[in-house]
Short mmCIF file of C-alpha atoms in Angstrom, two decimals:
data_model
loop_
_atom_site.label_atom_id
_atom_site.label_comp_id
_atom_site.label_asym_id
_atom_site.label_seq_id
_atom_site.Cartn_x
_atom_site.Cartn_y
_atom_site.Cartn_z
CA MET A 743 -11.02 7.59 -0.76
CA LEU A 744 -9.13 7.17 2.50
CA ILE A 745 -10.65 5.00 5.21
CA THR A 746 -10.00 6.25 8.71
CA PRO A 747 -9.09 3.88 11.52
CA ALA A 748 -11.98 5.10 13.67
CA ALA A 749 -14.42 3.25 11.44
CA HIS A 750 -12.60 -0.02 12.07
CA THR A 751 -11.61 0.18 15.73
CA SER A 752 -13.91 -1.22 18.39
CA ARG A 753 -12.22 0.66 21.25
CA ALA A 754 -12.30 4.35 22.05
CA ASP A 755 -8.54 4.32 22.65
CA GLY A 756 -7.01 3.46 19.31
CA PRO A 757 -3.36 3.17 18.33
CA TRP A 758 -0.63 5.51 19.44
CA LEU A 759 0.62 7.74 16.62
CA PHE A 760 4.06 9.32 16.48
CA ALA A 761 4.56 11.67 13.54
CA PRO A 762 7.83 13.41 14.40
CA ALA A 763 8.58 15.13 11.12
CA ARG A 764 7.40 15.41 7.58
CA GLN A 765 9.86 13.83 5.19
CA ALA A 766 11.96 16.37 3.35
CA ARG A 767 11.36 16.85 -0.34
CA ARG A 768 14.19 15.79 -2.59
CA ARG A 769 14.85 15.14 -6.24
CA VAL A 770 13.50 11.68 -6.94
CA ARG A 771 12.93 9.42 -9.89
CA PRO A 772 9.20 9.53 -10.81
CA PRO A 773 7.35 6.22 -10.50
CA ARG A 774 6.69 4.23 -13.62
CA PRO A 775 3.08 4.56 -14.77
CA ALA A 776 1.02 1.45 -14.13
CA PRO A 777 0.04 -0.57 -17.23
CA PRO A 778 -3.67 -0.68 -18.05
CA GLY A 779 -5.46 -2.88 -15.55
CA ALA A 780 -2.47 -3.05 -13.20
CA ALA A 781 -2.41 -1.97 -9.58
CA PRO A 782 -1.74 1.76 -9.02
CA PRO A 783 1.87 2.74 -8.25
CA LEU A 784 2.93 2.67 -4.64
CA ALA A 785 2.72 5.83 -2.57
CA ALA A 786 3.91 4.45 0.78
CA VAL A 787 5.72 1.56 2.41
CA LEU A 788 4.97 0.59 6.01
CA PHE A 789 7.45 -1.60 7.87
CA ASP A 790 6.91 -3.81 10.88
CA ARG A 791 9.42 -2.95 13.62
CA ASP A 792 10.65 -6.01 15.51
CA GLY A 793 12.15 -8.71 13.33
CA THR A 794 11.84 -6.55 10.22
CA LEU A 795 13.60 -3.21 10.76
CA ILE A 796 15.41 -4.11 13.98
CA LYS A 797 16.39 -7.28 15.83
CA ASP A 798 13.54 -8.66 17.89
CA VAL A 799 14.29 -8.13 21.58
CA PRO A 800 11.21 -9.17 23.59
CA TYR A 801 9.37 -6.19 25.10
CA ASN A 802 12.32 -3.90 24.53
CA GLY A 803 12.18 -0.41 25.98
CA ASP A 804 15.94 0.15 26.01
CA PRO A 805 17.34 2.20 23.10
CA GLY A 806 20.79 0.73 23.78
CA ARG A 807 19.57 -2.71 22.72
CA VAL A 808 18.33 -1.59 19.30
CA ARG A 809 20.19 -3.24 16.42
CA PRO A 810 19.13 -2.88 12.76
CA MET A 811 18.29 -5.95 10.73
CA PRO A 812 20.71 -6.72 7.87
CA GLY A 813 20.13 -4.35 4.95
CA ALA A 814 17.54 -2.26 6.80
CA ARG A 815 19.21 1.14 6.39
CA ALA A 816 19.98 0.58 2.71
CA ALA A 817 16.47 -0.70 1.96
CA VAL A 818 14.79 2.23 3.71
CA GLU A 819 17.03 4.68 1.86
CA VAL A 820 16.00 3.17 -1.48
CA VAL A 821 12.35 3.87 -0.61
CA ARG A 822 13.20 7.41 0.48
CA GLY A 823 15.10 7.97 -2.74
CA ARG A 824 11.95 7.24 -4.73
CA GLY A 825 9.99 9.83 -2.77
CA LEU A 826 7.54 7.38 -1.22
CA SER A 827 6.15 7.94 2.26
CA LEU A 828 7.53 5.76 5.04
CA GLY A 829 5.92 4.46 8.19
CA VAL A 830 6.20 1.85 10.92
CA VAL A 831 3.33 -0.31 12.19
CA SER A 832 4.08 -2.21 15.38
CA ASN A 833 2.26 -4.28 18.00
CA GLN A 834 3.64 -3.52 21.47
CA SER A 835 1.64 -5.60 23.93
CA GLY A 836 4.36 -4.99 26.51
CA VAL A 837 2.47 -1.79 27.29
CA ALA A 838 -0.67 -3.71 28.23
CA ARG A 839 1.44 -6.18 30.21
CA GLY A 840 2.95 -3.35 32.26
CA LEU A 841 6.44 -3.91 30.84
CA LEU A 842 6.60 -0.78 28.66
CA THR A 843 5.46 2.83 28.82
CA ARG A 844 4.74 5.32 26.09
CA GLU A 845 8.01 7.05 26.97
CA ARG A 846 9.99 3.80 26.53
CA VAL A 847 8.28 3.08 23.18
CA ALA A 848 9.11 6.63 22.07
CA ALA A 849 12.73 6.25 23.19
CA VAL A 850 13.17 3.13 21.08
CA ARG A 851 11.52 4.93 18.16
CA ARG A 852 14.01 7.77 18.43
CA ARG A 853 16.93 5.34 18.45
CA VAL A 854 15.60 3.54 15.38
CA GLU A 855 15.39 6.87 13.57
CA GLU A 856 18.94 7.73 14.61
CA LEU A 857 20.08 4.51 12.91
CA LEU A 858 17.69 4.33 9.94
CA GLY A 859 16.56 7.91 9.38
CA PRO A 860 13.13 9.52 9.84
CA PHE A 861 9.77 7.91 9.19
CA GLY A 862 6.65 9.90 8.42
CA VAL A 863 4.55 8.09 11.01
CA TRP A 864 4.74 5.38 13.65
CA ALA A 865 1.46 3.63 14.44
CA VAL A 866 1.75 1.50 17.58
CA CYS A 867 -0.83 -0.80 19.16
CA PRO A 868 -0.40 -0.73 22.97
CA HIS A 869 -3.11 -3.34 23.62
CA GLY A 870 -2.89 -6.98 24.64
CA PRO A 871 -3.99 -9.92 22.49
CA ASP A 872 -7.27 -10.35 24.36
CA GLU A 873 -8.39 -6.71 24.56
CA GLY A 874 -10.50 -6.77 21.42
CA CYS A 875 -8.98 -3.70 19.79
CA GLY A 876 -9.12 -3.08 16.07
CA CYS A 877 -5.50 -1.98 15.74
CA ARG A 878 -3.46 -4.99 16.84
CA LYS A 879 -2.20 -6.86 13.80
CA PRO A 880 -3.67 -8.96 12.15
CA ALA A 881 -6.47 -6.37 12.41
CA PRO A 882 -6.08 -3.50 9.92
CA GLY A 883 -6.25 -0.56 12.33
CA LEU A 884 -2.52 0.27 12.34
CA VAL A 885 -2.41 0.27 8.55
CA TYR A 886 -5.47 2.50 8.31
CA ALA A 887 -4.09 4.89 10.95
CA ALA A 888 -0.70 5.16 9.26
CA CYS A 889 -2.22 5.70 5.83
CA ALA A 890 -4.56 8.38 7.17
CA GLU A 891 -1.66 10.23 8.79
CA LEU A 892 0.41 10.02 5.60
CA GLY A 893 -2.52 10.98 3.38
CA VAL A 894 -2.24 7.90 1.17
CA ASP A 895 -4.73 5.28 0.03
CA PRO A 896 -4.17 1.81 1.53
CA ALA A 897 -4.50 0.44 -2.01
CA ARG A 898 -1.29 2.33 -2.87
CA THR A 899 0.52 1.08 0.21
CA ALA A 900 2.73 -1.93 0.92
CA VAL A 901 3.34 -3.51 4.32
CA VAL A 902 6.62 -5.37 4.87
CA GLY A 903 6.83 -7.73 7.82
CA ASP A 904 8.22 -10.99 9.13
CA ILE A 905 5.10 -12.87 10.28
CA GLY A 906 1.69 -13.77 8.95
CA ALA A 907 -0.09 -11.16 11.09
CA ASP A 908 1.68 -8.40 9.16
CA LEU A 909 0.39 -9.71 5.85
CA ALA A 910 -3.09 -10.34 7.26
CA ALA A 911 -3.30 -6.71 8.44
CA ALA A 912 -2.24 -5.51 5.00
CA ARG A 913 -4.77 -7.73 3.28
CA ALA A 914 -7.60 -6.62 5.60
CA ALA A 915 -6.79 -2.96 4.88
CA GLY A 916 -6.60 -3.46 1.12
CA ALA A 917 -2.84 -2.92 1.07
CA ARG A 918 -0.13 -5.12 -0.38
CA GLY A 919 1.77 -7.38 2.01
CA VAL A 920 5.30 -8.74 1.62
CA LEU A 921 6.81 -11.31 3.95
CA VAL A 922 10.54 -11.26 4.73
CA PRO A 923 10.94 -14.44 6.79
CA THR A 924 13.31 -14.86 9.72
CA PRO A 925 14.14 -18.01 11.70
CA VAL A 926 11.09 -17.35 13.92
CA THR A 927 8.65 -17.14 11.00
CA ARG A 928 6.47 -20.24 11.03
CA PRO A 929 6.64 -22.50 7.94
CA GLU A 930 2.90 -22.24 7.44
CA GLU A 931 3.19 -18.45 7.33
CA VAL A 932 5.82 -18.68 4.63
CA ALA A 933 3.72 -21.14 2.66
CA ALA A 934 0.62 -18.93 2.91
CA ALA A 935 2.34 -15.67 1.95
CA GLU A 936 1.10 -14.23 -1.33
CA ASP A 937 4.37 -12.30 -1.76
CA SER A 938 7.70 -12.93 -0.09
CA ALA A 939 11.35 -12.00 -0.44
CA PRO A 940 14.54 -13.39 1.13
CA ASP A 941 15.67 -10.03 2.54
CA LEU A 942 14.59 -6.41 2.92
CA MET A 943 16.52 -5.06 -0.03
CA THR A 944 15.06 -7.65 -2.38
CA ALA A 945 11.55 -6.91 -1.08
CA VAL A 946 11.99 -3.18 -1.66
CA ARG A 947 13.49 -3.56 -5.13
CA ARG A 948 10.70 -5.85 -6.19
CA LEU A 949 8.05 -3.49 -4.84
CA LEU A 950 9.52 -0.48 -6.60
CA ASP A 951 10.41 -2.20 -9.87
CA PRO A 952 7.94 -5.08 -10.23
CA GLU A 953 8.61 -5.49 -13.94
CA ASP A 954 12.33 -5.91 -13.32
CA ALA A 955 11.97 -8.14 -10.28
CA PRO A 956 8.51 -9.68 -9.86
CA LEU A 957 7.50 -10.58 -6.34
CA GLY A 958 7.32 -14.20 -5.32
CA PRO A 959 8.84 -16.79 -3.04
CA GLU A 960 11.55 -17.87 -5.49
CA GLY A 961 14.85 -16.24 -6.41
CA THR A 962 17.01 -13.51 -4.99
CA GLU A 963 18.78 -10.42 -6.21
CA GLY A 964 22.10 -10.97 -4.52
CA PRO A 965 23.14 -10.39 -0.92
CA PRO A 966 21.65 -7.53 1.09
CA ALA A 967 23.61 -4.31 1.30
CA GLN A 968 25.98 -3.98 4.24
CA GLU A 969 24.80 -1.94 7.21
CA PRO A 970 26.81 1.02 8.49
CA PRO A 971 28.11 0.32 12.01
CA ALA A 972 25.67 1.26 14.75
CA GLN A 973 26.66 4.16 16.96
CA GLY A 974 26.20 4.05 20.71
CA PRO A 975 25.99 1.22 23.27
CA ALA A 976 25.58 -2.40 22.26
CA GLY A 977 22.43 -4.18 22.03
CA GLY A 978 8.93 -9.75 23.27
CA PRO A 979 6.91 -10.87 21.42
CA PRO A 980 5.18 -7.69 20.22
#
């Protein structure tokens, strides 16, 4: 049973949702059936935006400053190739601070999709840290909203992010969380992460093929795939 974000959001104005296009159907490899007693197979992967899919530029509303993280395009394409739904869940407190508008957030979203391909939904929290909303990570509202839009159960969803709030939001929603640390990830967040991976491609491979590459803080699966060169002009805390 899907849980809607309205039941878990204390404000009338919840997250912003951008659902630009349904993902095209394609021939995909069917998921492996789950062993008895194991978690159900994944239906969706939700990615944090800043520091996970793209370089973290504080309060960025300029599409020209968008730069993919290493391995982001290749990792996202692996998920698409398996036929899973894709989404982005992102705190953007720059809106509440008067530094961003909905139009600027949408412009950055469009640029990300030019570089990484389409996502089934973007769920964005425009509130500040002290506004008491139920969507700002580590609250689960963005995960619930994205899952509801995609029509998937949070229990069959994974959230990939670079800080502890991403994993806390996943845990609160009943989803699976995977940490991909960056230099700004705090050591205590790394230590507390139930699941972690050294890079996006490793995280995705382990999520999709857990028997071949079990999740955990140790080990790697080789270097991340090389990114295609970004097209267009060169490139805050959420």
